[in-house]
Every structure is written in C-alpha cells, then in structure tokens.
Coordinates of C-alpha atoms in Angstrom, one line a residue:
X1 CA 45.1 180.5 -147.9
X2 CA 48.4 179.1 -149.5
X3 CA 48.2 176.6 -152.1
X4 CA 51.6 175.5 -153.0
X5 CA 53.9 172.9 -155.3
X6 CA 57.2 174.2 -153.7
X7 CA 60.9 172.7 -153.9
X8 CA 64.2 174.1 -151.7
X9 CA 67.6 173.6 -153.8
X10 CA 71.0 176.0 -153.4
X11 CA 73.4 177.1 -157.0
X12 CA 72.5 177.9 -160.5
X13 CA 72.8 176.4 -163.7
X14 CA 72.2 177.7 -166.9
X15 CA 70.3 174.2 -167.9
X16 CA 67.6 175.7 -165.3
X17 CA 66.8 179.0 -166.4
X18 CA 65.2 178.2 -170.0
X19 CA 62.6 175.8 -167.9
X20 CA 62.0 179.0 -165.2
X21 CA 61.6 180.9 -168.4
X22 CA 58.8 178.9 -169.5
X23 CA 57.2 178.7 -166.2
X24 CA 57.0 182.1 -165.8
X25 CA 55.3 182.4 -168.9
X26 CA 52.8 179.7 -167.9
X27 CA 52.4 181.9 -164.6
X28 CA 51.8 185.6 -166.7
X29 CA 48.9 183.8 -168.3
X30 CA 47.1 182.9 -165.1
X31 CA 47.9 186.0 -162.9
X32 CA 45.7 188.8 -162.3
X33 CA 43.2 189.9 -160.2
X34 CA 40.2 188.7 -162.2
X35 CA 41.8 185.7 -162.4
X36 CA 42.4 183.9 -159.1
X37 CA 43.4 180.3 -160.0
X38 CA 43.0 177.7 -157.7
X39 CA 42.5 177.7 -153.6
X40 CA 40.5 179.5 -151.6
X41 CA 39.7 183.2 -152.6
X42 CA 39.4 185.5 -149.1
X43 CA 38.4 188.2 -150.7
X44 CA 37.0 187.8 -154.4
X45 CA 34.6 190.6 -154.2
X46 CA 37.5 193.3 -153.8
X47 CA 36.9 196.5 -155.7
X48 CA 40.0 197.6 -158.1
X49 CA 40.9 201.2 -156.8
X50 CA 42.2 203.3 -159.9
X51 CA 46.1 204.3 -158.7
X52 CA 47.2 207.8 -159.1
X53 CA 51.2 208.8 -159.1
X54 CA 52.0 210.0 -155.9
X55 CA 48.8 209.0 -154.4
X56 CA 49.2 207.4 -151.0
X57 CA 50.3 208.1 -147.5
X58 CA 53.4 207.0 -145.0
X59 CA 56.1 209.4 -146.1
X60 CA 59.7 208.7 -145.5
X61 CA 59.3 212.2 -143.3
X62 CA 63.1 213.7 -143.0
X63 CA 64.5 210.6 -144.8
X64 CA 67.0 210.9 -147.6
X65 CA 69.3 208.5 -149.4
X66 CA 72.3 209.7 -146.9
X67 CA 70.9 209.3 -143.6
X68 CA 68.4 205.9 -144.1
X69 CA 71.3 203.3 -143.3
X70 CA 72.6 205.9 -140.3
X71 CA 71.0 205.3 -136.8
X72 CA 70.5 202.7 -134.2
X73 CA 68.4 200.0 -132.9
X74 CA 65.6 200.5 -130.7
X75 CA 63.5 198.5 -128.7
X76 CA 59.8 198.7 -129.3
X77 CA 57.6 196.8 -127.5
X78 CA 55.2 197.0 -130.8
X79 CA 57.7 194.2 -133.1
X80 CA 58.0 191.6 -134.5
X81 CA 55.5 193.1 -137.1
X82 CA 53.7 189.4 -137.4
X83 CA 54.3 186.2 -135.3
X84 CA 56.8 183.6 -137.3
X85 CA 54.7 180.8 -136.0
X86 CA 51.3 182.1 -138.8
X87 CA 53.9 182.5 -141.2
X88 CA 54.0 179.5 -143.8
X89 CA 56.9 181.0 -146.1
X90 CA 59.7 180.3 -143.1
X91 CA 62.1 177.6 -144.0
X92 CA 63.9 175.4 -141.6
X93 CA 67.0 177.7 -142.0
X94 CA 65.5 180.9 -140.7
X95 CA 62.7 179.8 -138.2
X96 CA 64.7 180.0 -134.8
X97 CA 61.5 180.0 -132.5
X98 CA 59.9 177.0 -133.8
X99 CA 63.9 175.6 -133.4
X100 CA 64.1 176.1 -129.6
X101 CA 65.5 179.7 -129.6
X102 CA 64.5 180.6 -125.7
X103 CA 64.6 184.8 -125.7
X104 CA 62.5 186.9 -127.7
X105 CA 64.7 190.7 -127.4
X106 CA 65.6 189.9 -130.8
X107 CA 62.6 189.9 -132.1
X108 CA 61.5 193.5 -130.4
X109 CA 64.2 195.8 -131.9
X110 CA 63.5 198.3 -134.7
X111 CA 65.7 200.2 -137.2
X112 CA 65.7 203.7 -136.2
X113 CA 67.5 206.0 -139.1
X114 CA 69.2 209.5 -137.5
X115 CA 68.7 213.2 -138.0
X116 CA 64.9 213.5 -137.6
X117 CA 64.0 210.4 -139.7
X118 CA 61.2 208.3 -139.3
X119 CA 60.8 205.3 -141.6
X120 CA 57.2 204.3 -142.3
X121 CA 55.4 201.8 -141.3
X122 CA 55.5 198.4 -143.5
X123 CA 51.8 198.5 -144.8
X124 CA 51.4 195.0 -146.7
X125 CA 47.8 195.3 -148.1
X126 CA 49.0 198.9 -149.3
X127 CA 51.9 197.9 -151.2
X128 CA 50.4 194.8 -153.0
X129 CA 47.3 197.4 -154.0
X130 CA 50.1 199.6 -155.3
X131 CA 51.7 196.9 -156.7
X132 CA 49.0 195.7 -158.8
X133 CA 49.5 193.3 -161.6
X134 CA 53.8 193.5 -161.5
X135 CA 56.5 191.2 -160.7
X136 CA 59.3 191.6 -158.4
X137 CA 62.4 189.4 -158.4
X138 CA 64.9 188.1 -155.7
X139 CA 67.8 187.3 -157.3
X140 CA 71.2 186.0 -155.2
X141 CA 72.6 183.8 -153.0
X142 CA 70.7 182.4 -149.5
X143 CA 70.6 185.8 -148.2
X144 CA 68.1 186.6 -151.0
X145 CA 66.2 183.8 -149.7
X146 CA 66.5 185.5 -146.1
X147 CA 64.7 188.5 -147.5
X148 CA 62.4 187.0 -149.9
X149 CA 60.8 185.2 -147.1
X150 CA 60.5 188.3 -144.2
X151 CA 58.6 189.9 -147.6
X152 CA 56.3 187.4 -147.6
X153 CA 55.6 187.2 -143.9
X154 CA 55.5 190.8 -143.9
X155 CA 52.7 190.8 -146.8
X156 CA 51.0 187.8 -145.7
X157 CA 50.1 189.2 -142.2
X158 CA 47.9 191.9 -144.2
X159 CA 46.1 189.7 -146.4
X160 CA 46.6 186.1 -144.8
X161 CA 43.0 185.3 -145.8
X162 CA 44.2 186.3 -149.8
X163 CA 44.5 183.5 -152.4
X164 CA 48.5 182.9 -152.4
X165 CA 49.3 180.8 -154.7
X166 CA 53.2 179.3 -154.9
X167 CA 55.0 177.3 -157.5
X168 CA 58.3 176.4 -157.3
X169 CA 61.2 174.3 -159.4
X170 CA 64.9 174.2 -159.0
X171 CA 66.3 177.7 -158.8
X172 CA 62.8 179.9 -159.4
X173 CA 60.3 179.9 -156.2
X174 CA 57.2 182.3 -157.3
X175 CA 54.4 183.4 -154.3
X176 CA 51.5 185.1 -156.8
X177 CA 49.1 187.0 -154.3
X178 CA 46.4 186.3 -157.0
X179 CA 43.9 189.0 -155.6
X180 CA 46.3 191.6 -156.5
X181 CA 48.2 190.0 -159.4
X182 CA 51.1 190.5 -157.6
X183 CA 54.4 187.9 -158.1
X184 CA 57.1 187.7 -155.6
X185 CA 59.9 185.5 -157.3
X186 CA 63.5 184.2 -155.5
X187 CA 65.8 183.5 -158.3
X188 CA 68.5 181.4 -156.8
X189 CA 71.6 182.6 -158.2
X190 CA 74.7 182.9 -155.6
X191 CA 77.1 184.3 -157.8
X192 CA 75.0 186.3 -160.4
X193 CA 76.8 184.4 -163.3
X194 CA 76.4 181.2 -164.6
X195 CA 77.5 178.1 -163.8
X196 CA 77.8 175.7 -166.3
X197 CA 77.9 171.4 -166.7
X198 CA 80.9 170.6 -168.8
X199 CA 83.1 167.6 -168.2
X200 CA 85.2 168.3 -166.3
X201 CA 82.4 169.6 -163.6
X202 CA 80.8 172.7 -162.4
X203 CA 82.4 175.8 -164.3
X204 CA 81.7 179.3 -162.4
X205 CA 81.9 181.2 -165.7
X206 CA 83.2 184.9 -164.7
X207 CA 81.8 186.6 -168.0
X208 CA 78.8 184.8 -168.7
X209 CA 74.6 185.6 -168.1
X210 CA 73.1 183.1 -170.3
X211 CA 70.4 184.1 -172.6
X212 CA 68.1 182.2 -171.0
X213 CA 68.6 184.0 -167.5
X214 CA 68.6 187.5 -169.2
X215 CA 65.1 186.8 -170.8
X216 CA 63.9 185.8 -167.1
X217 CA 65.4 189.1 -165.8
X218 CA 64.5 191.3 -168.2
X219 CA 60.8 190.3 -167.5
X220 CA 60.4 191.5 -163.9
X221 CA 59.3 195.1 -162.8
X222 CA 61.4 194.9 -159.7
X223 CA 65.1 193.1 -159.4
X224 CA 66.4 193.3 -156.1
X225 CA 70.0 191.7 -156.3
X226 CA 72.2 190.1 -153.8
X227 CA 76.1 188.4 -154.0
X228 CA 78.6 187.9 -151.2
X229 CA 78.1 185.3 -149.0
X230 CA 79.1 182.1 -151.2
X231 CA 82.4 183.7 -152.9
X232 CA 84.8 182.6 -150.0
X233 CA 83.0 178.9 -149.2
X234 CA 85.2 175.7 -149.6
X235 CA 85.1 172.3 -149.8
X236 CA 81.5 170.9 -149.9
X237 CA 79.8 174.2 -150.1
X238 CA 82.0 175.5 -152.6
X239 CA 79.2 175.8 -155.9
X240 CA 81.7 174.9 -158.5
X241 CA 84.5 172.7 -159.6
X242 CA 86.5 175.0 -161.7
X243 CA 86.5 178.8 -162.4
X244 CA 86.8 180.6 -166.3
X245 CA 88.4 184.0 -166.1
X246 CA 88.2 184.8 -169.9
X247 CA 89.8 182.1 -172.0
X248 CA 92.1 180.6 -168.7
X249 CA 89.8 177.5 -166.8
X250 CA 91.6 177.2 -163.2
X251 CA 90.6 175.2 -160.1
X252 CA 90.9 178.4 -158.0
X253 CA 91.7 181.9 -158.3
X254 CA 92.1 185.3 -156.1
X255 CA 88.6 184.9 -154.9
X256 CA 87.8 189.2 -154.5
X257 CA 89.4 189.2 -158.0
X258 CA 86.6 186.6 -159.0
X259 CA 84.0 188.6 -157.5
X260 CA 85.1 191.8 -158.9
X261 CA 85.2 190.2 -162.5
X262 CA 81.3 189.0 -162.0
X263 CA 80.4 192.2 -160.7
X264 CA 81.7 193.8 -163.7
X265 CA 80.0 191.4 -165.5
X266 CA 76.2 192.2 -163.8
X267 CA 76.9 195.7 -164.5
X268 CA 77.1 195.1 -168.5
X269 CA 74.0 193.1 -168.3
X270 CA 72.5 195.8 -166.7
X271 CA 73.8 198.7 -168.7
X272 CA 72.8 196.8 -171.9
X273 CA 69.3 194.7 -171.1
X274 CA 67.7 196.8 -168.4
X275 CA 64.8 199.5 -169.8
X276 CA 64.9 202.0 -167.0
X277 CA 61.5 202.8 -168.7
X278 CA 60.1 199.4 -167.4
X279 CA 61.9 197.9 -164.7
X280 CA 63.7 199.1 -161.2
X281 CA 66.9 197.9 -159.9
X282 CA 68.2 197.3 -156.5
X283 CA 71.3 195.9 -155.2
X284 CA 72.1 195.2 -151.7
X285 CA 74.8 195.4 -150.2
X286 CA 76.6 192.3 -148.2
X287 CA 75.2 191.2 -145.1
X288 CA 77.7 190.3 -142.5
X289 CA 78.8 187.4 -140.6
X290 CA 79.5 187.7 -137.2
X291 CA 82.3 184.6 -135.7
X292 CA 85.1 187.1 -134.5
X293 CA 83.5 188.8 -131.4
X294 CA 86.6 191.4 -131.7
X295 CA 84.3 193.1 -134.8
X296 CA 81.4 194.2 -132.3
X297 CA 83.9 194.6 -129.2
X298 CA 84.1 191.2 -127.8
X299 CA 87.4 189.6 -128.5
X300 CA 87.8 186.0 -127.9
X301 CA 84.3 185.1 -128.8
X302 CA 84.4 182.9 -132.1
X303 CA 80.5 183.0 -132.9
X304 CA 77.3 184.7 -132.0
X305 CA 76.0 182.3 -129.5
X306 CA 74.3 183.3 -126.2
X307 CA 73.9 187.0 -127.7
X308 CA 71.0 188.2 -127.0
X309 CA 71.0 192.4 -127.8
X310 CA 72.2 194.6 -130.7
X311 CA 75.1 196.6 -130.4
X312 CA 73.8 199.8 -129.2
X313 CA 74.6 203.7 -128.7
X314 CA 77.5 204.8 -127.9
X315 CA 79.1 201.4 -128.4
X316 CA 77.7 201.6 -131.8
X317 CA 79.4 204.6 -132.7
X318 CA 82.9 202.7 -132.1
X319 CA 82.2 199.9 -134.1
X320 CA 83.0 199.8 -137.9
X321 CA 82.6 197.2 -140.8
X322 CA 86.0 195.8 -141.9
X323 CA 88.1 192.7 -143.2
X324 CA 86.4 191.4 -146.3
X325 CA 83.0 192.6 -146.3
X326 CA 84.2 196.3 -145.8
X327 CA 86.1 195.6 -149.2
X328 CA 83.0 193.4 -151.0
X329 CA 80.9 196.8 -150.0
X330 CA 83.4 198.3 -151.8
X331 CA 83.4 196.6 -154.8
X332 CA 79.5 196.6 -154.6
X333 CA 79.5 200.5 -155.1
X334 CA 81.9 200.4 -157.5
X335 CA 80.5 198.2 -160.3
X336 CA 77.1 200.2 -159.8
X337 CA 79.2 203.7 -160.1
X338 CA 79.9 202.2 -163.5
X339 CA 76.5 201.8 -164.6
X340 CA 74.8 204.7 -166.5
X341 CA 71.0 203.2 -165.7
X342 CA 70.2 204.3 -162.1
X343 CA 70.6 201.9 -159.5
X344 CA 69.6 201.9 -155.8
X345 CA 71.6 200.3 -153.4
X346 CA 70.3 199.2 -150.7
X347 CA 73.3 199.8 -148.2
X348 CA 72.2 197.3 -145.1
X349 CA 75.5 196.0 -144.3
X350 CA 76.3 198.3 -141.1
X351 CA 73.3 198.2 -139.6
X352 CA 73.1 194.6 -140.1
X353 CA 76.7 194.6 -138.8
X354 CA 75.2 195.7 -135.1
X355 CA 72.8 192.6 -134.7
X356 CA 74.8 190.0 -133.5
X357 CA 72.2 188.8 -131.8
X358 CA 70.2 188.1 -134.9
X359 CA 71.5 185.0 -136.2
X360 CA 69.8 181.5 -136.2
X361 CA 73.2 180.3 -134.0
X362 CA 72.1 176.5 -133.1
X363 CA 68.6 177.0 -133.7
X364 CA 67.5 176.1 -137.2
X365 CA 66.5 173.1 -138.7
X366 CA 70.2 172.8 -140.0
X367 CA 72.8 170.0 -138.1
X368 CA 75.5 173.3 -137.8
X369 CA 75.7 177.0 -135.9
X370 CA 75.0 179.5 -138.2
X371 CA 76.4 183.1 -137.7
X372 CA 75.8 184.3 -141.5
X373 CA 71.6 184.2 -142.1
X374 CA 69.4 185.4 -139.6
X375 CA 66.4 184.3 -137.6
X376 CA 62.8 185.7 -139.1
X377 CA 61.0 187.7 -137.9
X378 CA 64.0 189.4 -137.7
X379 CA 66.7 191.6 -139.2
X380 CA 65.2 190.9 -143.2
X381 CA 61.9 192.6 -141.9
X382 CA 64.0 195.6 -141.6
X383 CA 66.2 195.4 -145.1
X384 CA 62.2 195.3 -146.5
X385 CA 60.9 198.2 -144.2
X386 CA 64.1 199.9 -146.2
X387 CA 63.3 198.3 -149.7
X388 CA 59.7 199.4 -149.1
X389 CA 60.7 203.4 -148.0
X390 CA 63.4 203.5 -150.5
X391 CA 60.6 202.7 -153.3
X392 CA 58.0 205.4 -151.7
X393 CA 60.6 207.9 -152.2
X394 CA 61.2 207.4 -155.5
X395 CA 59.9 209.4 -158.7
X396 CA 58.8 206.8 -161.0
X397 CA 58.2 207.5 -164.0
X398 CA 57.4 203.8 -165.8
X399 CA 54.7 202.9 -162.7
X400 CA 52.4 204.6 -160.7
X401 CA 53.5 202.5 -157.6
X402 CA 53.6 205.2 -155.1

C-alpha cells in the first residue's frame, strides 16, 4: 500500500534545500524496519535475514565495465517487467499507455550487452533486502525523474503489498519502503548547481553547491547523478534569468562552456565532501533526444512519431552518437577523469540512442510531442537493470549490499 503527501515542481533553489534537509531528518528518525509508520503494513511479521558480503546470487556472468553498454535490443516476449497500469509512482509525463499510446513493441524489448554477457535479472524484493536501512538519491534534471520512477515500479512489483510510504515538497520527493528501511529520494536539481533569488531574477551560479545541498548529499548511501537535458532550453523553459561565471553576471553565455564550468564544479564537491568509505557515486551519462531522423538513418523525419521498433542489428552497427550529446558525453567523462574518489558512470547514452521508439511522442499528459523522456515501462527499466548489475559487481567495502 502507498500512503503519500506528494508534490511535482521542475528547477532548484538554494532557499529549498535547508527545508529538504530538515525533512530528511524528520524521515531518518521514523525509518526502519521495526518501525513502519503509518498505512497498511503487508508484511509486518518479516524476519530480518543477517547479510553477508558477497552473499547472493544473479551474477553479471561474462559482464565487465567495457562490454555492459555494447550490444543490441532484443525482443522478449517476457517484458515489460511489471504492467504501468499497477504502478502508482508514473507521472503524467511518462505514462504513455494510460495516454492513448496504441502498440505495445516498445514495451517488449530488452538490453542485451555483447560478448557472452548476460545481465541479471532485476530482483526487487532482493535488492531492497540488500539494501536494508540505506538511502539512495536521484539527483538531476527530469531524466532523473525518468529513472527514479521505473525504480520504483520496478521495486514495487516485488513487494506491492509493502508499507510505501512517500513525502514530498518542492525539489525532494522520498518513497521509504518502510519494511526494509529503504529510501528512494529524487532530488530535483537540473543543472547540479545552484540557482539563486537575487533581484535581478533567477541566477544559475556556475561555481556554487550551497551548504545546505551538500549536507543533503553528503547524507545518502547512493547518489546517482544526472545533467544534460535542460542546458540548451530557451525561452519559457529556460531555469534561470541570468548566468554567474566567476565574478562576470551575463544574460547568456557559450552554453557547453556553462556546462563544463558546472561539471567542474560537481567534481570539487565530490572530490572534497564525498567519504568513499560511506557513500557510492554514479553519474549517467546524457540521454538523447531523437527530432532529426538522419541520427538513426531516417532523414527528413523531424521527431519520433509513428516509431514503433529500436534500431536494430546491422543497422545498429552504422549508427553513432553525435552533434551535442556526443560532446556533453564527453565532457561527462572528463570531469569524472578528474576526480580522485572512484566514480561509476553509468554510460546509457548509445543504447538509449537506438530507441527511437521509446519516447512519450503525443502521448503523455503534457499539451506538446515529447522526443527527450521516455515512456515507462520503458527504456529507464533498463538504465536500472544496469544501475542494479553495475552495483552487484562491485567490491564494496563500506556496505555489505551484494
């Protein structure tokens, strides 16, 4: 059962993030599996299982770093892994069935990695046992939101008769599986640094991670980080009035200079607030748009309507990321390179870049065709059967998560 006080809202301001520190404190002290809060509690007689390192099966067999983001899409009659319709964590953005989307192929493909690798299945009920008592954070732009969701369908089709609790205020959504202890958090943040109320407007301040939002991050287990989408927006969806590079306050500037600059700046948080010892950082990489059919071999098309498959071998083989996101990708690698702490990128932007045919398009709950987020169930389950692989495979030292 859900139980929920939840709220939608886009951007960050620093004014926000000393209220989501105190509700997160106000959340630590009634999370745990002895103590289920309110709503209905499916299974209150569970037995805590002592975890051991390493304990626990489904193997990444023949996986590695290299080869997880290499492969194709396959159709398997066994997906979607849940039906969208039982899933109460789907906004009006992503849910394309319940908006009229009429084929369902989309919803039937699977990530398949190359050279002998077979990804393991998403087990939700297994990875909220191994996740007992921590706290793993979304933080980015509305493709965060994307993925933070597909998590929670993805766990709640294990446990859907669990006590979920959700809370929510502007910028910090939190789904506590309180049977587990477990906190799933979406920290609404599209460009990773702050934006600040002064005057004159809406200041995107290139070197700046308030102190507030560094307690909040510095807090979390897990921080799975996101920025790409929102840098090139104009007009109404641009996030901010003016932009401070250093001392110099403009009303625009270079905008992959921009990004670079608050990249740099996420990296010097990280190198100087994150305890490798405590928490484990992920980064992933952009996700692509798809409104210039001559990317995936279609010129002349200027959106993703009417598709209805992946691009697929050996078409796939031919087809490369370019333009802008090939150089945000870039930029990506190269601001974690520079960080001493070890970071792992989660590198989803070419196989993402094959599913044209995974976008919301005209149906979502929103008056415009979107080509940038995607439908769930959908492409975000697989970015999570990867987040989920890429943390079996890891030694960790600070948990005994896997």
């Amino acid at each position: 059962m859900v139980c929920e006080t939840t709220r939608r809202s886009c951007g960050v301001l620093i004014v926000v993030a000393a209220a989501a520190v105190a509700m997160l404190a106000a959340l630590s002290c009634g999370v745990g599996p002895a103590n289920a809060g309110g709503g209905v509690n499916g299974n209150a007689g569970r037995q805590k299982r002592q975890l051991k390192a390493g304990s626990g099966g489904g193997s990444s067999s023949g996986c590695s770093n290299l080869n997880l983001y290499e492969g194709s899409w396959v159709y398997d009659q066994a997906y979607p892994p849940y039906d969208s319709s039982s899933c109460p964590f789907i906004g009006k953005e992503f849910d394309c069935l319940k908006f009229g989307r009429p084929d369902r192929r989309y919803l039937q493909y699977r990530w398949q990695p190359g050279g002998g690798c077979n990804l393991p299945r998403f087990e939700g009920e297994k990875f909220l046992r191994r996740m007992e008592g921590k706290k793993m954070m979304f933080v980015g732009d509305s493709l965060s939101m994307n993925q933070y969701e597909s998590l929670l369908c993805l766990l709640h089709a294990a446990v859907s008769n669990s006590n979920i609790t959700r809370q929510s205020q502007p910028y910090l959504s939190t789904a506590t599986f309180q049977d587990y202890g477990v906190s799933i958090m979406l920290f609404t943040s599209h460009y990773l640094v702050d934006i600040e109320e002064q005057e004159i407007g809406r200041v995107l301040k290139l070197h700046s991670i308030s102190d507030a939002t560094s307690r909040l991050w510095r807090q979390m287990d897990f921080l799975v980080f996101n920025t790409w989408a929102w840098w090139y927006r104009t007009g109404p969806e641009k996030g901010w009035d003016y932009v401070q590079d250093g001392e110099t306050i403009s009303e625009d500037m270079d905008r992959m200079l921009a990004f670079k600059r608050a990249l740099t700046t996420w990296a010097k948080w990280v190198e100087a607030n994150v305890n490798a010892a405590k928490t484990t950082v992920f980064f992933q990489g952009a996700s692509p748009s798809h409104y210039n059919g001559t990317e995936w071999g279609k010129p002349g098309l200027r959106d993703c309507s009417h598709e209805t498959d992946p691009v697929l071998p050996p078409d796939a083989s031919n087809l490369a990321v370019g333009g802008a996101v090939s150089l945000a990708l870039q930029a990506q690698q190269d601001a974690i390179k520079s960080i001493h702490h070890p970071i792992l990128f989660l590198n989803i932007t070419g196989l993402s870049h094959l599913r044209k045919d995974g976008h919301p398009s005209s149906h979502s709950g929103l008056a415009r065709l979107d080509c940038t987020h995607w439908c769930i169930a959908g492409v975000p389950d697989a970015w999570n059967q990867l987040l989920y692989t890429t943390i079996l495979d890891q030694p960790f030292t600070h948990a005994p998560f896997f």
